[in-house]
Amino acid sequence: MPKKPIAKFSVPYLQILDEHGKVDAKLEPDLGQERAVEMYRWMRLARELDERMLKLQRQGRLGTFPPCTGQEAVSVPTAMLMRPGDWFVGAFRELGGRLVRGEPLTATLDYYNGWEEGNVLPDKDLRILPTSVVIGCQIEHAAGLAYASRYKGTDEVAVAFIGDGGTSEGGFHEGLNFAAVWQAPMVTICQNNQWAISIPRAEQTHSETLAQKGIAYGMPVLQIDGNDPLAVWVAVEEAIGRARTGGGPTFIEAVTYRLLMHTTADDPKKYRTPEDEKCAWDKEPLLRTRKWLTGKGWWDDAAEEALLAEVKARVEAAVKEFEAPKDRAQDEPFRHVYGTRHAVIDEQHRDFLANIAREAEHG
Amino acid sequence: MPKKPIAKFSVPYLQILDEHGKVDAKLEPDLGQERAVEMYRWMRLARELDERMLKLQRQGRLGTFPPCTGQEAVSVPTAMLMRPGDWFVGAFRELGGRLVRGEPLTATLDYYNGWEEGNVLPDKDLRILPTSVVIGCQIEHAAGLAYASRYKGTDEVAVAFIGDGGTSEGGFHEGLNFAAVWQAPMVTICQNNQWAISIPRAEQTHSETLAQKGIAYGMPVLQIDGNDPLAVWVAVEEAIGRARTGGGPTFIEAVTYRLLMHTTADDPKKYRTPEDEKCAWDKEPLLRTRKWLTGKGWWDDAAEEALLAEVKARVEAAVKEFEAPKDRAQDEPFRHVYGTRHAVIDEQHRDFLANIAREAEHG
Amino acid sequence: MAKLNMVQAINLALRQEMDKDATVLVLGQDVAVDGGVFRLTEGLLERFGPLRVVDTPLAESGILGSSIGMALAGLKPVCEMQFSGFSYLMMGQFEAHATRMRARTQGQLGVPLVIRMPYGGGVRALEHHSESREVLYAHLPGAKVVIPSGPRNARALLIAAIRDPDPVVFMEPKHSYRAFREEVPDEEETMPIGKCQVVQEGSDLTLVSWGAMMRPALKAAAEVEQKRGASLEIIDVLTMAPLDSDTIAESVRKTGRCVIVQEAPRSYGASSEITAQINDKALMHLEAPVKRLTGYDVVTPYFGREKNYIPDAARVVHGIEETLDFQ
Amino acid sequence: MAKLNMVQAINLALRQEMDKDATVLVLGQDVAVDGGVFRLTEGLLERFGPLRVVDTPLAESGILGSSIGMALAGLKPVCEMQFSGFSYLMMGQFEAHATRMRARTQGQLGVPLVIRMPYGGGVRALEHHSESREVLYAHLPGAKVVIPSGPRNARALLIAAIRDPDPVVFMEPKHSYRAFREEVPDEEETMPIGKCQVVQEGSDLTLVSWGAMMRPALKAAAEVEQKRGASLEIIDVLTMAPLDSDTIAESVRKTGRCVIVQEAPRSYGASSEITAQINDKALMHLEAPVKRLTGYDVVTPYFGREKNYIPDAARVVHGIEETLDFQ
Ligand SMILES: Cc1ncc(C[n+]2csc(CCOP(=O)(O)OP(=O)(O)O)c2C)c(N)n1
Ligand SMILES: Cc1ncc(C[n+]2csc(CCOP(=O)(O)OP(=O)(O)O)c2C)c(N)n1
Ligand SMILES: [Mg+2]
Ligand SMILES: [Mg+2]
């Protein structure tokens, strides 16, 4: 049946630095040596911390956690492009970005070892939201944060992350729709790492790309190679710039891969092959970034060796600090139910302390 | 920045019978006289019932209800195209379609006068779901109904309706995504009547069309003139046909207008002008359908007069039946909490009856 | 001082607080141009403009979720659920974030916000427009749940709720919206969140209720007092969470008898917690079982059958008399 | 007859019922290829194929909403919420449709379905993986809430739940998944939904609990019995809604004393309803206040501090002794 088209859309794709380290010179952003090297250093630090956490977990020195290995190129450049007043609204695989943004390494260690202390920032003005374990909620929060910028007349941007699986949640839909209706300064980056635990991308949704989900809200969309920090740099810079200057929200799909298990409690052998993983390792971001830097003459083996030693030392120091004995009051939760005092909490607080005292006494 | 497009989409538009009654002969479907007239008769019956309900409500003889006037051309042809085994999953402005499907007029009257009896079908196999007052939920139900067809290996289709406002709900998003992932036989029709109570379409979402929301799920999409029953006929026939033969779900935006108040409790003067409404009345569906039928030589003033008398009589009879005294046991709810008996309900049931008896005694 | 109904009183609270505090904003479905489906927010758009009085898309989770974001950014959102019956769509955000952000960050981040929602029956409305489900919110640690019963306390508690550092679910008994008027002072007035109010002192029986049920409770109390000269102490709960059980227990220790009137279904309802608190703190003073007069554990009937399903004054009178007569 | 843990017992129930009834299907996140994050559904995909064992997208409301559609079409979906902490995202569908379809249509349409969800603490998991919030479901008219406490009753009750004509929230104490084994008969076995079970008769005190708390309760009971020769009657609630209060009240009328052990926060928790039912039906037999040993009204702490926040045997022993000693 002949019908006339009344609206047309396309999903553009961007890759600048390919898996072999070859850069498309026409598209290459001008980071300059210092920032380029800094970017790589953050990625390497995140990788090192991730690997170390895996060991700690296996040794029973850390709780369950979701490794971020292979996804460093998404959140690190993004966080570098953000200003202090902007809001970093993570899902839970943005370790690199969190570090760039100023979160101490010990925060992540504390968090995954069952301590709320891991959510307490050295300075609340760092504007990093704690992880939203309930997937999708953070997109709605980011829409509200972005609205607040408009409300206050500032140019602060909210940058939110979500996984491929997360795009199926109602909260993703509602949050993006709000942001678009409000033309709020928000950038949403979907880390499409191909898996939501055992569910492959193709079973999560029937759409050809995840990027096109943004078309539903009338916002600019883009798919990029998420293992290419230069594509991330260029795409996010453009999107943040547009948001900051009143141009509204953007939705970016960053195609990457979850190289390790979902969390340390997961066994990927149940649902994917070693070959799949091998293919993905060939495309991982650190190697190509190093090649690019080396090609530019900004990096060499000696620098790499020095960096490795440095990040190992930093991680080691953080682990030491994290494991140092601390006085963590057991009754802390009673202090933070409400911002005001109430008899029902005080009463139970006394009961709690009495129970602890009694058990201490009777062993 | 140059980026290569990797996916392209367009939203087609379909109109066959325009507001002046002019038909695009190349696109005109071959309903034949009988079905064409039948279609108009259902639309007229729905309109008459709607108008009569408005009067009843104003006289205090009916509760609050949402008039459907102006939207008859969406649900009537759709319901005519459905087979007995298909599922009709309404929002709450599909009066015409419900009647076509076989729901008695008294059901609607009962429903809007506060009686669950209005949800009890003469035959459960009519496969009409009760209204989902909570907006959006019905899309998820329809996805499950459609999945059940696949499960059972039947070719039954679920046809779901939703308003423009409803597209903002998470349930809309989750339901359509499930249907698409399952390639389930489901057709979703969005009655874009321009308003969600006082919120105009443009403030509901930033997308150029509502149709394009289906792109997010990788399903065929289409925008049609929802006041044109021939466009609805053609579009829905194609979509149902595709669904029935394993081609998966379709999303259709039917552009129409809510000519009256949101519900009888609403006052549209608060948020729109009489001029807006006047413009919309000029495009309403019944007039153009009558013109089309007349042009075909299938209709004349005498037929119209006879039809008016007939629908008035039918509605009058339904109102009489609805208002006839009935024995509606007050304790009915106790019988339908569970499908099994439990002491806690029986106990409260006795208490309820005792309370009623006591109040009857003491006045 | 003017005689206002609850709609006007709530509107006044919003207007005064928005006048005073530029970080307060109102958002929800139809709250701006339309002034709210119950006209609660009428006139606010004209006074404060569209940045502070925001019509949102039709999405309850989006409304609360974005309000949480706003609160994190230092604003004080007062968002509206058009009816409490649709609020369960935001339960995820409420349970996971509104109630927890403070504890999650050991006090570093709070989300001061108010969720207004009309609840309860008696207005001949469609399905989902008549329920009373306050415990779903009250059970969640970190939640504050406030239920006013009249224009004056609605105004005072709403102002307190907006100033509160925590998320407050503010449940408005829609049956009482226009049912009666009270003197409401022009000058600002607040009431403490977390306190029950003894609205009448007495010695023979403690009558506890909240929200729309305060009306039949008061009516029944007057009737019983007149009929048999009994002296009733009457308590308006006002804050469901955190519950001020001390005030209730103290009263029951004095009277020895207690009747609780609740609109919600009985099982796992608020009156059960109140009964349990009396068990804890006043059991040995009880001269009769605590009587819970409540809605039934049935799916709220459509309005054709609604009347008999909501406790009324006659049921309360009977319950009070039975409890007074209990030996 | 084999010694099974709860994971195996639930898996057995699913397998047997799917073998028997071709309308039963399982759906949820990671339930098929992965066999469930706790391996509850392992082997089902291989046996029943992808049409009957369905990996869904990541959307809780979609999972329940589509299950409701399936049930309306005559299937019997057993859907899974990966953790109860994410189930609040489907509260809208649950409150509006699962619990109401029967009443809405005066019995013409029912939605027989089961919502399985692991709940509760003690597994050193991330936030939202440790809560116990059964009353949020139990309070809703039309909902059935079942909480097994061991492998054998888990198997029997799950089969009963699948055959039940109503929506059943089946809350699995994840702490007990692999904590112990029981003999579970190979042949089909069911238990009635809506009945408490007296697991031990006694005369001095009634000890009531459910789910994971049955373990510390039983342990404490044994300790007290041994220590001071007290005779305890122990009740496993099993069905939270509709609650079988008669069995509990009858016991308390006999023993005069009662302790309830609950993992959830105290206020508006299930033990409050049980206390209120005892007030209604056994008050005059009480020789001591009913004691509720519960979680606290605090936001569930992360696992670093979790231990002291869940009632343990020592707390239960102390509570029982206090109640026995009460004069
Ligand atoms: C609302 C909700 N449902 C389920 C889960 C359990 N869960 C944790 S991570 C995860 C998969 C997430 O996939 P994706 O969004 O792609 O993120 P990724 O893990 O790949 O980074 C699931 C199902 C959750 N945390 N929240
Ligand atoms: C979840 C939910 N939120 C709010 C409402 C209140 N409400 C009833 S109809 C309506 C507007 C619906 O707009 P739309 O979807 O465009 O349908 P229309 O009324 O135009 O047919 C609203 C907000 C509701 N019924 N359900
Ligand atoms: Mg993923
Ligand atoms: Mg509309």
CSV table of C-alpha atoms in Angstrom, one decimal, chain A residues 338, chain C residues 83-85 87-88 90-91 94 99 115 117-121 130-148 167-174 208-214 236-243 260-274 292-296 300 310-311, chain D residues 91 95 100 135-137 139-141 267-269:
chain,number,residue,atom,x,y,z
A,338,TYR,CA,15.4,10.2,59.2
C,83,PHE,CA,-4.8,9.5,42.7
C,84,SER,CA,-3.2,7.3,45.2
C,85,GLY,CA,-4.5,4.4,43.1
C,87,SER,CA,1.0,5.7,43.0
C,88,TYR,CA,2.0,2.0,43.0
C,90,MET,CA,6.2,4.7,41.5
C,91,MET,CA,6.7,2.2,44.3
C,94,PHE,CA,9.9,5.2,46.5
C,99,THR,CA,13.3,6.3,51.5
C,115,ILE,CA,4.3,13.4,47.4
C,117,MET,CA,-1.9,12.2,46.8
C,118,PRO,CA,-5.7,12.1,47.3
C,119,TYR,CA,-6.8,8.8,48.8
C,120,GLY,CA,-9.9,7.1,50.0
C,121,GLY,CA,-13.5,6.5,49.0
C,130,SER,CA,-11.2,5.0,46.2
C,131,GLU,CA,-8.6,3.0,48.0
C,132,SER,CA,-6.8,3.6,51.3
C,133,ARG,CA,-3.5,1.9,51.4
C,134,GLU,CA,-1.4,4.0,53.7
C,135,VAL,CA,0.5,1.1,55.2
C,136,LEU,CA,2.2,0.3,51.9
C,137,TYR,CA,4.2,3.4,52.4
C,138,ALA,CA,4.2,3.5,56.2
C,139,HIS,CA,5.9,0.1,56.5
C,140,LEU,CA,9.0,1.3,54.6
C,141,PRO,CA,11.9,2.5,56.8
C,142,GLY,CA,12.8,6.1,55.9
C,143,ALA,CA,9.3,7.0,54.8
C,144,LYS,CA,7.2,9.6,56.5
C,145,VAL,CA,3.5,9.3,56.0
C,146,VAL,CA,1.2,12.2,57.0
C,147,ILE,CA,-2.6,12.2,56.8
C,148,PRO,CA,-4.4,15.3,57.7
C,167,PRO,CA,10.4,12.4,51.8
C,168,VAL,CA,6.9,12.8,53.0
C,169,VAL,CA,3.9,11.0,51.6
C,170,PHE,CA,1.1,13.4,52.2
C,171,MET,CA,-2.2,11.5,51.8
C,172,GLU,CA,-5.2,13.8,51.4
C,173,PRO,CA,-8.6,12.3,52.2
C,174,LYS,CA,-10.4,13.4,49.1
C,208,VAL,CA,-8.2,6.5,67.5
C,209,SER,CA,-8.6,7.4,63.8
C,210,TRP,CA,-7.1,9.5,61.0
C,211,GLY,CA,-8.0,11.1,57.7
C,212,ALA,CA,-11.5,10.9,56.4
C,213,MET,CA,-12.5,8.5,59.2
C,214,MET,CA,-12.1,11.2,61.8
C,236,ASP,CA,-6.1,12.0,65.5
C,237,VAL,CA,-3.1,10.0,64.4
C,238,LEU,CA,-2.0,12.6,61.7
C,239,THR,CA,1.4,11.0,61.2
C,240,MET,CA,1.2,7.4,60.3
C,241,ALA,CA,5.0,7.0,60.1
C,242,PRO,CA,6.9,7.4,62.2
C,243,LEU,CA,4.1,6.5,64.6
C,260,ILE,CA,-9.6,2.2,66.2
C,261,VAL,CA,-11.4,3.3,63.0
C,262,GLN,CA,-9.7,2.6,59.7
C,263,GLU,CA,-10.9,3.0,56.2
C,264,ALA,CA,-8.3,0.5,54.7
C,265,PRO,CA,-8.8,-3.3,54.6
C,266,ARG,CA,-8.3,-4.9,58.0
C,267,SER,CA,-5.5,-7.4,57.5
C,268,TYR,CA,-2.0,-5.9,57.8
C,269,GLY,CA,-3.6,-2.5,58.2
C,270,ALA,CA,-2.5,0.4,60.3
C,271,SER,CA,-4.9,-0.4,63.1
C,272,SER,CA,-3.0,-3.7,63.6
C,273,GLU,CA,0.2,-1.8,64.3
C,274,ILE,CA,-1.6,0.4,66.8
C,292,ARG,CA,-10.6,-2.5,65.0
C,293,LEU,CA,-13.4,-1.1,62.9
C,294,THR,CA,-12.0,-1.2,59.5
C,295,GLY,CA,-12.7,-1.7,55.8
C,296,TYR,CA,-13.0,-5.4,54.8
C,300,THR,CA,-12.8,-2.2,47.0
C,310,ILE,CA,-16.6,2.2,54.5
C,311,PRO,CA,-17.0,2.4,58.3
D,91,MET,CA,3.5,-3.2,42.2
D,95,GLU,CA,-2.3,-4.1,42.8
D,100,ARG,CA,-8.4,-7.5,41.2
D,135,VAL,CA,3.2,-7.2,54.1
D,136,LEU,CA,3.4,-5.0,51.1
D,137,TYR,CA,1.8,-7.9,49.2
D,139,HIS,CA,-2.1,-6.3,52.7
D,140,LEU,CA,-3.7,-6.2,49.3
D,141,PRO,CA,-7.1,-7.9,49.1
D,267,SER,CA,6.2,-1.1,62.2
D,268,TYR,CA,3.3,-2.2,60.2
D,269,GLY,CA,4.9,-5.7,59.8
